[in-house]
mmCIF file with all atom_site columns, C-alpha atoms in Angstrom:
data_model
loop_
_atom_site.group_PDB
_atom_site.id
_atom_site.type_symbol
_atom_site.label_atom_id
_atom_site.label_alt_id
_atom_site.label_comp_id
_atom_site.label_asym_id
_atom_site.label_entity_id
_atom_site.label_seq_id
_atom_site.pdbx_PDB_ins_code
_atom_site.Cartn_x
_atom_site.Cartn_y
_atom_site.Cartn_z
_atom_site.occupancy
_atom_site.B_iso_or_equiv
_atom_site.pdbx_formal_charge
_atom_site.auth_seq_id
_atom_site.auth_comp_id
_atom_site.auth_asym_id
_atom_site.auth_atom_id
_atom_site.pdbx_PDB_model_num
ATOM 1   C CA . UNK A 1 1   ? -71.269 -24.064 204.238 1.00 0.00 ? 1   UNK A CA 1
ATOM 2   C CA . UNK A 1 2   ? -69.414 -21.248 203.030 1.00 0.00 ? 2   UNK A CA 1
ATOM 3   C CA . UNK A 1 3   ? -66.836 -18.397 203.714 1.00 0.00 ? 3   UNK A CA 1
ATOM 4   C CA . UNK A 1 4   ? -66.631 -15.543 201.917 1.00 0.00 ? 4   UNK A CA 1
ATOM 5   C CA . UNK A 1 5   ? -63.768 -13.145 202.294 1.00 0.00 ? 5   UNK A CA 1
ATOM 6   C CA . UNK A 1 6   ? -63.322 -9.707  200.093 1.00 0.00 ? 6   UNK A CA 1
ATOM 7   C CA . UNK A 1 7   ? -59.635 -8.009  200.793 1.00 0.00 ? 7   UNK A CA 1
ATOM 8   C CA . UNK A 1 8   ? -57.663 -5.048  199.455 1.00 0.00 ? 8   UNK A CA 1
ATOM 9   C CA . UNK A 1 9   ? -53.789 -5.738  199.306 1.00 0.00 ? 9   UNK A CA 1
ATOM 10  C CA . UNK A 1 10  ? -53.495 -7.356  202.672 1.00 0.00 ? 10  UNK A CA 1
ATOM 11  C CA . UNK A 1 11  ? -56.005 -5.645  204.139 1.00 0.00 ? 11  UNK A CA 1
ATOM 12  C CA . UNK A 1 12  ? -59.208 -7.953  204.821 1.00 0.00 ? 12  UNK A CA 1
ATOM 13  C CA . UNK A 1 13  ? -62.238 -5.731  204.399 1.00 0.00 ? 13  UNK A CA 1
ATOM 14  C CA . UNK A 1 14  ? -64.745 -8.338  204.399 1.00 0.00 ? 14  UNK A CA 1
ATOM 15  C CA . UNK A 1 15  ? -65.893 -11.716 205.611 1.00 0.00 ? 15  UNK A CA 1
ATOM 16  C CA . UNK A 1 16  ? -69.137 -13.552 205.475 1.00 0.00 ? 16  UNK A CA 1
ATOM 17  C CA . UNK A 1 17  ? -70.825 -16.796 206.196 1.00 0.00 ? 17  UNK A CA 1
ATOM 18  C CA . UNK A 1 18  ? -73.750 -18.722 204.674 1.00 0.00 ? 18  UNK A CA 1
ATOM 19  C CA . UNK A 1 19  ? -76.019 -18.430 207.857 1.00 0.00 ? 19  UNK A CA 1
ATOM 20  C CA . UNK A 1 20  ? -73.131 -19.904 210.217 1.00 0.00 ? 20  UNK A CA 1
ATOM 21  C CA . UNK A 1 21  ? -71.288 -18.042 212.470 1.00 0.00 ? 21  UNK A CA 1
ATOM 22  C CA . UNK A 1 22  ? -68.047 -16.270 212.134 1.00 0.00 ? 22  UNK A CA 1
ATOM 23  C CA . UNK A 1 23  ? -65.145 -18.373 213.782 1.00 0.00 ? 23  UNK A CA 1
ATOM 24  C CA . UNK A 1 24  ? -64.611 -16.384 217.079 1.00 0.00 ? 24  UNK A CA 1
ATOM 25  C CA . UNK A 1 25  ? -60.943 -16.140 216.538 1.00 0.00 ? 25  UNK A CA 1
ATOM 26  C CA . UNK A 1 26  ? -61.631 -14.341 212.940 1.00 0.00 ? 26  UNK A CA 1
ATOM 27  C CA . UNK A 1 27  ? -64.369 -11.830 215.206 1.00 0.00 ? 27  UNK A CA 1
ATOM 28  C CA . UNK A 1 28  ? -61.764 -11.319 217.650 1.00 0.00 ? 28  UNK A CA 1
ATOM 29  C CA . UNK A 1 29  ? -58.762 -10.155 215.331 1.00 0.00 ? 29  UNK A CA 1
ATOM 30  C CA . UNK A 1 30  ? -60.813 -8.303  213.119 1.00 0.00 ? 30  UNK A CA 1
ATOM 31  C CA . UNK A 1 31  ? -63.555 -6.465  215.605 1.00 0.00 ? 31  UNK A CA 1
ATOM 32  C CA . UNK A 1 32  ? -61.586 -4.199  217.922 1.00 0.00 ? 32  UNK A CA 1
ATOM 33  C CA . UNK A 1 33  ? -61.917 -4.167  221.508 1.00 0.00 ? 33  UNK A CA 1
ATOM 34  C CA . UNK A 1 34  ? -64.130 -1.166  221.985 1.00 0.00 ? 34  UNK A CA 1
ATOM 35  C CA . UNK A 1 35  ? -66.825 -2.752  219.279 1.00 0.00 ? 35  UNK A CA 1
ATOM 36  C CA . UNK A 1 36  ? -66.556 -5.908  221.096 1.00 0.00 ? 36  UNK A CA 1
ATOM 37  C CA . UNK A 1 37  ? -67.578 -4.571  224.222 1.00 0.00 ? 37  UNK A CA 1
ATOM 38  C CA . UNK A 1 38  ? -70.332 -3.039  222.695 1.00 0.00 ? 38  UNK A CA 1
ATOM 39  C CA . UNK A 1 39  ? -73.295 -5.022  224.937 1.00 0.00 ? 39  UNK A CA 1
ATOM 40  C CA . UNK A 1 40  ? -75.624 -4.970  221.511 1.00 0.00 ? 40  UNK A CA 1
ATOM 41  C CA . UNK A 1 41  ? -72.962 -7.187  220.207 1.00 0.00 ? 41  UNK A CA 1
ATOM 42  C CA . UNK A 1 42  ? -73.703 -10.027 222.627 1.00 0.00 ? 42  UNK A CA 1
ATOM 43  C CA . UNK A 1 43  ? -77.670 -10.008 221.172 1.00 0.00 ? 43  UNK A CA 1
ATOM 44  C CA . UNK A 1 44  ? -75.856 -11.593 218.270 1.00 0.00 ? 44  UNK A CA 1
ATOM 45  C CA . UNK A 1 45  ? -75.821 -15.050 218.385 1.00 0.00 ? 45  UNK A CA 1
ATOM 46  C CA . UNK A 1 46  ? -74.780 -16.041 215.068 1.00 0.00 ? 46  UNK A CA 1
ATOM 47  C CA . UNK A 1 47  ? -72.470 -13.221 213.491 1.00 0.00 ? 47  UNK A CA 1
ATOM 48  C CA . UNK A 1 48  ? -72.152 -13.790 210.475 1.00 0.00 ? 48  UNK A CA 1
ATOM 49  C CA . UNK A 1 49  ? -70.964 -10.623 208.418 1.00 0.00 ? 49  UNK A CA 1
ATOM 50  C CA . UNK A 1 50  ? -68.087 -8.223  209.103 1.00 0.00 ? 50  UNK A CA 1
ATOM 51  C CA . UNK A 1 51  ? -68.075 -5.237  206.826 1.00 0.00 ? 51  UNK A CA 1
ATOM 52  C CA . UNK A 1 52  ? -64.865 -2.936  207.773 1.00 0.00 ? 52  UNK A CA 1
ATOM 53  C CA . UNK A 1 53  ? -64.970 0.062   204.813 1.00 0.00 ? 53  UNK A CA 1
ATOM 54  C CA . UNK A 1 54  ? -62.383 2.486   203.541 1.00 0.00 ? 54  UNK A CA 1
ATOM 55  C CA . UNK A 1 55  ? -63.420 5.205   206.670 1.00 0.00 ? 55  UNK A CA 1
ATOM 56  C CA . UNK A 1 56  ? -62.828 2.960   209.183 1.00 0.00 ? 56  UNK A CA 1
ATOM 57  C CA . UNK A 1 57  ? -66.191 2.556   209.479 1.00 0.00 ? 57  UNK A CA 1
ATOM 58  C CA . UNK A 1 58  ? -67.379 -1.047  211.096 1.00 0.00 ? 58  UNK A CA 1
ATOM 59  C CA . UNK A 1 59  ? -70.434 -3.079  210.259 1.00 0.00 ? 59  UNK A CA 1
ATOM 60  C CA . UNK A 1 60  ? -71.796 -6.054  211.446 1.00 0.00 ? 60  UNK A CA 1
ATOM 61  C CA . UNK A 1 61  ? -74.414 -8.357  211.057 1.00 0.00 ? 61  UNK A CA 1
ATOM 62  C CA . UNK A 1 62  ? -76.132 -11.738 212.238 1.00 0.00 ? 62  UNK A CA 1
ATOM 63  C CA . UNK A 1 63  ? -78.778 -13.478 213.790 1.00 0.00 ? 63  UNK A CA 1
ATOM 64  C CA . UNK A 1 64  ? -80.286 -13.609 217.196 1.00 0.00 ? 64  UNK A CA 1
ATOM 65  C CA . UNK A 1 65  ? -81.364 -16.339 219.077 1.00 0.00 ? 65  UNK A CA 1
ATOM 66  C CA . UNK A 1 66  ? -84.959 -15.774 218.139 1.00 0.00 ? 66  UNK A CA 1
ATOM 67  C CA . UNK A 1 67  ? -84.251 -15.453 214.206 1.00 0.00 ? 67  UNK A CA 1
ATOM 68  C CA . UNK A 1 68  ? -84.542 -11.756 214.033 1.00 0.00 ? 68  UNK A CA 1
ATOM 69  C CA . UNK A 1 69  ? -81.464 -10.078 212.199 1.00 0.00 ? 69  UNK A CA 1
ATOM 70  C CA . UNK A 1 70  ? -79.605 -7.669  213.742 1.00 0.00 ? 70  UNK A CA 1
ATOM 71  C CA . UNK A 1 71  ? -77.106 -4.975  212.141 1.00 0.00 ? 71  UNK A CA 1
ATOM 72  C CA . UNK A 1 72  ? -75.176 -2.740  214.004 1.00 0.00 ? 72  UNK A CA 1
ATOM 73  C CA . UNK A 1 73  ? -72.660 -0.101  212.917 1.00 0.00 ? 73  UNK A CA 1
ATOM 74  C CA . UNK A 1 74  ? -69.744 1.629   214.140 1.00 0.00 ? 74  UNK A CA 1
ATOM 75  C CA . UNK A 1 75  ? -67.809 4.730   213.620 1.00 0.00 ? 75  UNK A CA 1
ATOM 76  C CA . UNK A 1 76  ? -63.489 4.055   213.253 1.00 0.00 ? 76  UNK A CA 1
ATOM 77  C CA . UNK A 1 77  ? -63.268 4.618   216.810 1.00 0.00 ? 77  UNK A CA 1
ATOM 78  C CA . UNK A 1 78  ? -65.902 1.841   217.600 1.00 0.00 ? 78  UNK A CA 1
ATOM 79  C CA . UNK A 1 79  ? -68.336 4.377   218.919 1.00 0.00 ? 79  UNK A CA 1
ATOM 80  C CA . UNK A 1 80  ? -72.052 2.886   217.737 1.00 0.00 ? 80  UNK A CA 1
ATOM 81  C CA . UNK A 1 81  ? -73.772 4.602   215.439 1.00 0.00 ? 81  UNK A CA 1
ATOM 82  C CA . UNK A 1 82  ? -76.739 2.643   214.194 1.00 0.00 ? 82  UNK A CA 1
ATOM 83  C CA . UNK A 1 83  ? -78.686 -0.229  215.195 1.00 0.00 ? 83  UNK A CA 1
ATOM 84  C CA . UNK A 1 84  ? -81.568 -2.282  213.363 1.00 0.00 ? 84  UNK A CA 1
ATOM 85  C CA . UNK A 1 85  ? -83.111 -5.536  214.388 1.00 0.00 ? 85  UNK A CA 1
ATOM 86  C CA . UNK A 1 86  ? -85.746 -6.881  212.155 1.00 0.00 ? 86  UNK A CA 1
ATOM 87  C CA . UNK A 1 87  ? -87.930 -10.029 211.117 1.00 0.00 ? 87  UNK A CA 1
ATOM 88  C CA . UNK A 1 88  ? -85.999 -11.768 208.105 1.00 0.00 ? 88  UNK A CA 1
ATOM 89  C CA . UNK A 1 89  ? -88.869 -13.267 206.290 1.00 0.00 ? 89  UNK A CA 1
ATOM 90  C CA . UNK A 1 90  ? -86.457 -15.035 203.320 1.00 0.00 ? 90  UNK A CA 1
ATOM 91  C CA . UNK A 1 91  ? -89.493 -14.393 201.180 1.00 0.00 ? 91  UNK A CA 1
ATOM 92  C CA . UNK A 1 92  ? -86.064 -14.853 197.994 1.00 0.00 ? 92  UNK A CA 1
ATOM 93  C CA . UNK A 1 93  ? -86.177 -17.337 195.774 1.00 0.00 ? 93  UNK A CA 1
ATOM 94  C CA . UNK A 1 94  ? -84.620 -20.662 197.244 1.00 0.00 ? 94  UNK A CA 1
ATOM 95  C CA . UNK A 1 95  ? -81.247 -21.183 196.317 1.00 0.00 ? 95  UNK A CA 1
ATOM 96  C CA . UNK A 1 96  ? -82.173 -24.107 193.644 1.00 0.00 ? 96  UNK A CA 1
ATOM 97  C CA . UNK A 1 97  ? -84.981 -21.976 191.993 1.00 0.00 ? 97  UNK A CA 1
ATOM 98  C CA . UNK A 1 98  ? -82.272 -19.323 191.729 1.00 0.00 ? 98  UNK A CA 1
ATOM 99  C CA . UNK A 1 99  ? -79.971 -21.063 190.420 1.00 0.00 ? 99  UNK A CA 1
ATOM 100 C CA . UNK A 1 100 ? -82.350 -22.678 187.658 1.00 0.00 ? 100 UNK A CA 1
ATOM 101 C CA . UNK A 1 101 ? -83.629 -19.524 186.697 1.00 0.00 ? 101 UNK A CA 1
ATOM 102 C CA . UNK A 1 102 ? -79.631 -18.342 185.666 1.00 0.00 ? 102 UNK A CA 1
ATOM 103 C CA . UNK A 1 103 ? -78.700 -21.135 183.940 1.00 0.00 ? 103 UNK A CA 1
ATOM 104 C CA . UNK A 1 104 ? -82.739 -20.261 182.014 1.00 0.00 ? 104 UNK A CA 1
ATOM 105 C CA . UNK A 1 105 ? -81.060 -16.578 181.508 1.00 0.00 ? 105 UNK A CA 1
ATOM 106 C CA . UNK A 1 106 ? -77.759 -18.027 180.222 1.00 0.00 ? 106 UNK A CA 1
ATOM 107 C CA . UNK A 1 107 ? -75.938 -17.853 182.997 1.00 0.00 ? 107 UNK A CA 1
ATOM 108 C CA . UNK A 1 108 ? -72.827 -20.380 183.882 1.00 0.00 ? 108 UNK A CA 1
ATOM 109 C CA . UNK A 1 109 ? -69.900 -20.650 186.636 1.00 0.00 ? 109 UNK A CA 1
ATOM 110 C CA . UNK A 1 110 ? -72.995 -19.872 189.247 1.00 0.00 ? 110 UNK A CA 1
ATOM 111 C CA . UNK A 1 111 ? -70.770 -19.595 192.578 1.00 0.00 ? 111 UNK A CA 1
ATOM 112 C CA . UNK A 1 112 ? -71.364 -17.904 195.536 1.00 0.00 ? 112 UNK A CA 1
ATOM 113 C CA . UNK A 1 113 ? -75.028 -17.130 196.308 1.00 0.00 ? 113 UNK A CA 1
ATOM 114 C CA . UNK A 1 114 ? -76.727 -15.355 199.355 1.00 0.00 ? 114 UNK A CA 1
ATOM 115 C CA . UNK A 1 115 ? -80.189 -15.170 200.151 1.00 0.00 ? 115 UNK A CA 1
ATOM 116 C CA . UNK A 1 116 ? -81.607 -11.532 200.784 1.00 0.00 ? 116 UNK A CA 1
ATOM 117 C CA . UNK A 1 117 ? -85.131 -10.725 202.372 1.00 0.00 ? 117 UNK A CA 1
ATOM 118 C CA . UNK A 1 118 ? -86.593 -10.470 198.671 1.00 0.00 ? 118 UNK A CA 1
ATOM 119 C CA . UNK A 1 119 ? -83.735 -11.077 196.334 1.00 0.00 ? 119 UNK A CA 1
ATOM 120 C CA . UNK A 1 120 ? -80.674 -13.213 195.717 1.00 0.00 ? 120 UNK A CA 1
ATOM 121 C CA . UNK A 1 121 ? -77.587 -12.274 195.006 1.00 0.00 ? 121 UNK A CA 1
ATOM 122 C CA . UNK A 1 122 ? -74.847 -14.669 193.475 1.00 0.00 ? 122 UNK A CA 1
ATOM 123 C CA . UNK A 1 123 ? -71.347 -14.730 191.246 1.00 0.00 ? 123 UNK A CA 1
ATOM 124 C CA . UNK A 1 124 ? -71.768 -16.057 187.597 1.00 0.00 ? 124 UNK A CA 1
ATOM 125 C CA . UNK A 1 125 ? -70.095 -15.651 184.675 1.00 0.00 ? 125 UNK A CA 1
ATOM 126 C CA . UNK A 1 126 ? -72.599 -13.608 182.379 1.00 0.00 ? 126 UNK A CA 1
ATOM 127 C CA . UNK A 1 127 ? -73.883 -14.893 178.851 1.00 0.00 ? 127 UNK A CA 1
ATOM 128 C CA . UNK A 1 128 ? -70.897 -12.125 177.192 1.00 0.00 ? 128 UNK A CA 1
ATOM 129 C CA . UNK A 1 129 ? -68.287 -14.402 179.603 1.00 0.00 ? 129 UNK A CA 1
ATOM 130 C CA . UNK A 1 130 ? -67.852 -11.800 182.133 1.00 0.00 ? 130 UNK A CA 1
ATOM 131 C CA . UNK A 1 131 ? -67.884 -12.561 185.781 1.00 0.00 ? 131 UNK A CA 1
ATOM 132 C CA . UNK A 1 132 ? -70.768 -10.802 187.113 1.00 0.00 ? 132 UNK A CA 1
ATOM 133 C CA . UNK A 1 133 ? -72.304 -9.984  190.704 1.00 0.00 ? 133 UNK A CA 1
ATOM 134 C CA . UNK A 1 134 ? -76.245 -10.581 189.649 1.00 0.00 ? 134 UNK A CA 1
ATOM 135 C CA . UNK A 1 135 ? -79.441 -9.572  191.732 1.00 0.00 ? 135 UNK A CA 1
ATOM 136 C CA . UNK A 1 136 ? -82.624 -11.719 190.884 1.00 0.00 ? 136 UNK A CA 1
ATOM 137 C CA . UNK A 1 137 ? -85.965 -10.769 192.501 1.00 0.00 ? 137 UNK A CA 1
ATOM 138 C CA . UNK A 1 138 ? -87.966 -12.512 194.304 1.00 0.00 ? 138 UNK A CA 1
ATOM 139 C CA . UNK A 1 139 ? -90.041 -13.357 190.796 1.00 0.00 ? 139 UNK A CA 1
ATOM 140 C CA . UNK A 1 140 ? -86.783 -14.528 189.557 1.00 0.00 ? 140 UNK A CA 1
ATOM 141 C CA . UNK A 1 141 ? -86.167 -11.642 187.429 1.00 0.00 ? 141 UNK A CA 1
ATOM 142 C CA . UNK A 1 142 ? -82.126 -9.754  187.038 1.00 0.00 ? 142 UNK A CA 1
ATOM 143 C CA . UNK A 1 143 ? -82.352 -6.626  188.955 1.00 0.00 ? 143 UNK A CA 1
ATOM 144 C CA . UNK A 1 144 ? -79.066 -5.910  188.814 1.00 0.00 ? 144 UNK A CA 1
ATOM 145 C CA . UNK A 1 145 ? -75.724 -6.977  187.255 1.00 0.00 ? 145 UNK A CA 1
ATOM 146 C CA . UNK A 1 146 ? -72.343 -5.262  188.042 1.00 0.00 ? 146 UNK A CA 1
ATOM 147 C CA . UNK A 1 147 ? -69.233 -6.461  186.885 1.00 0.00 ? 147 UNK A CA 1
ATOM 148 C CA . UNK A 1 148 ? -67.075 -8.168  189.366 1.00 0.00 ? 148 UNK A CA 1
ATOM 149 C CA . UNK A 1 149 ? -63.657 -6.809  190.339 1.00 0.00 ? 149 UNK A CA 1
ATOM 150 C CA . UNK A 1 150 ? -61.194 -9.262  192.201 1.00 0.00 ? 150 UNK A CA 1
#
């Protein structure tokens, strides 16, 4: 598996797993105490996103124990302010027919990659050298590219 962390300076912003769950040491020093008391929290049983923006604001998202994906969201004071829970039907490409259909587009470098309900995102280097964040469909076609800044 994989871990995938995004950070400003020395300020972590984000961290994300490949379907496993966060370390619960990392969830503990980077969720604060009033967002892990949260009891919606606990329906997660594999966490495996922590999104903390330029507001303050928190986001969070995994897995429960019955498959359905669960986001929550948090003001900068861990106060909740949203909630969804839905069926994650993976209907994406799989992660080898995604990664065919890049190298097809002339796409190389083909790193990081993360299934979405009907698209897959991943890190390549584009077919001008750039390193790109690209979005296929779910027919395998680029719906978006945006340059990626490290």
């Amino acid at each position: 598996g994989w871990l995938r962390a995004e950070a400003r300076g020395d300020r972590l912003l984000e961290v994300q797993t490949d379907g496993a769950g966060l370390p619960q040491p990392l969830i503990e020093t980077l969720l604060p105490a009033a967002v892990r008391a949260e009891p919606r929290l606990a329906e997660i049983a594999r966490l495996t996103e922590i999104d903390l923006d330029d507001d303050g604001e928190i986001s969070v998202e995994g897995f429960a124990t019955d498959g359905m994906r669960i986001e929550i969201e948090f003001s900068r004071n861990g106060t909740l302010k949203d909630f969804e829970r839905e069926r994650d039907d993976r209907r994406s490409l799989s992660e080898a027919a995604a990664r065919e259909k890049l190298v097809a587009l002339g796409y190389t470098d083909i790193g990081f990659m993360e299934r979405g309900g009907r698209h897959v995102t991943a890190l390549a280097t584009n077919p001008y050298g750039d390193t790109v964040e690209v979005r296929l469909d779910d027919q395998g076609r680029v719906e978006r590219e945006r340059l990626w800044q490290n």
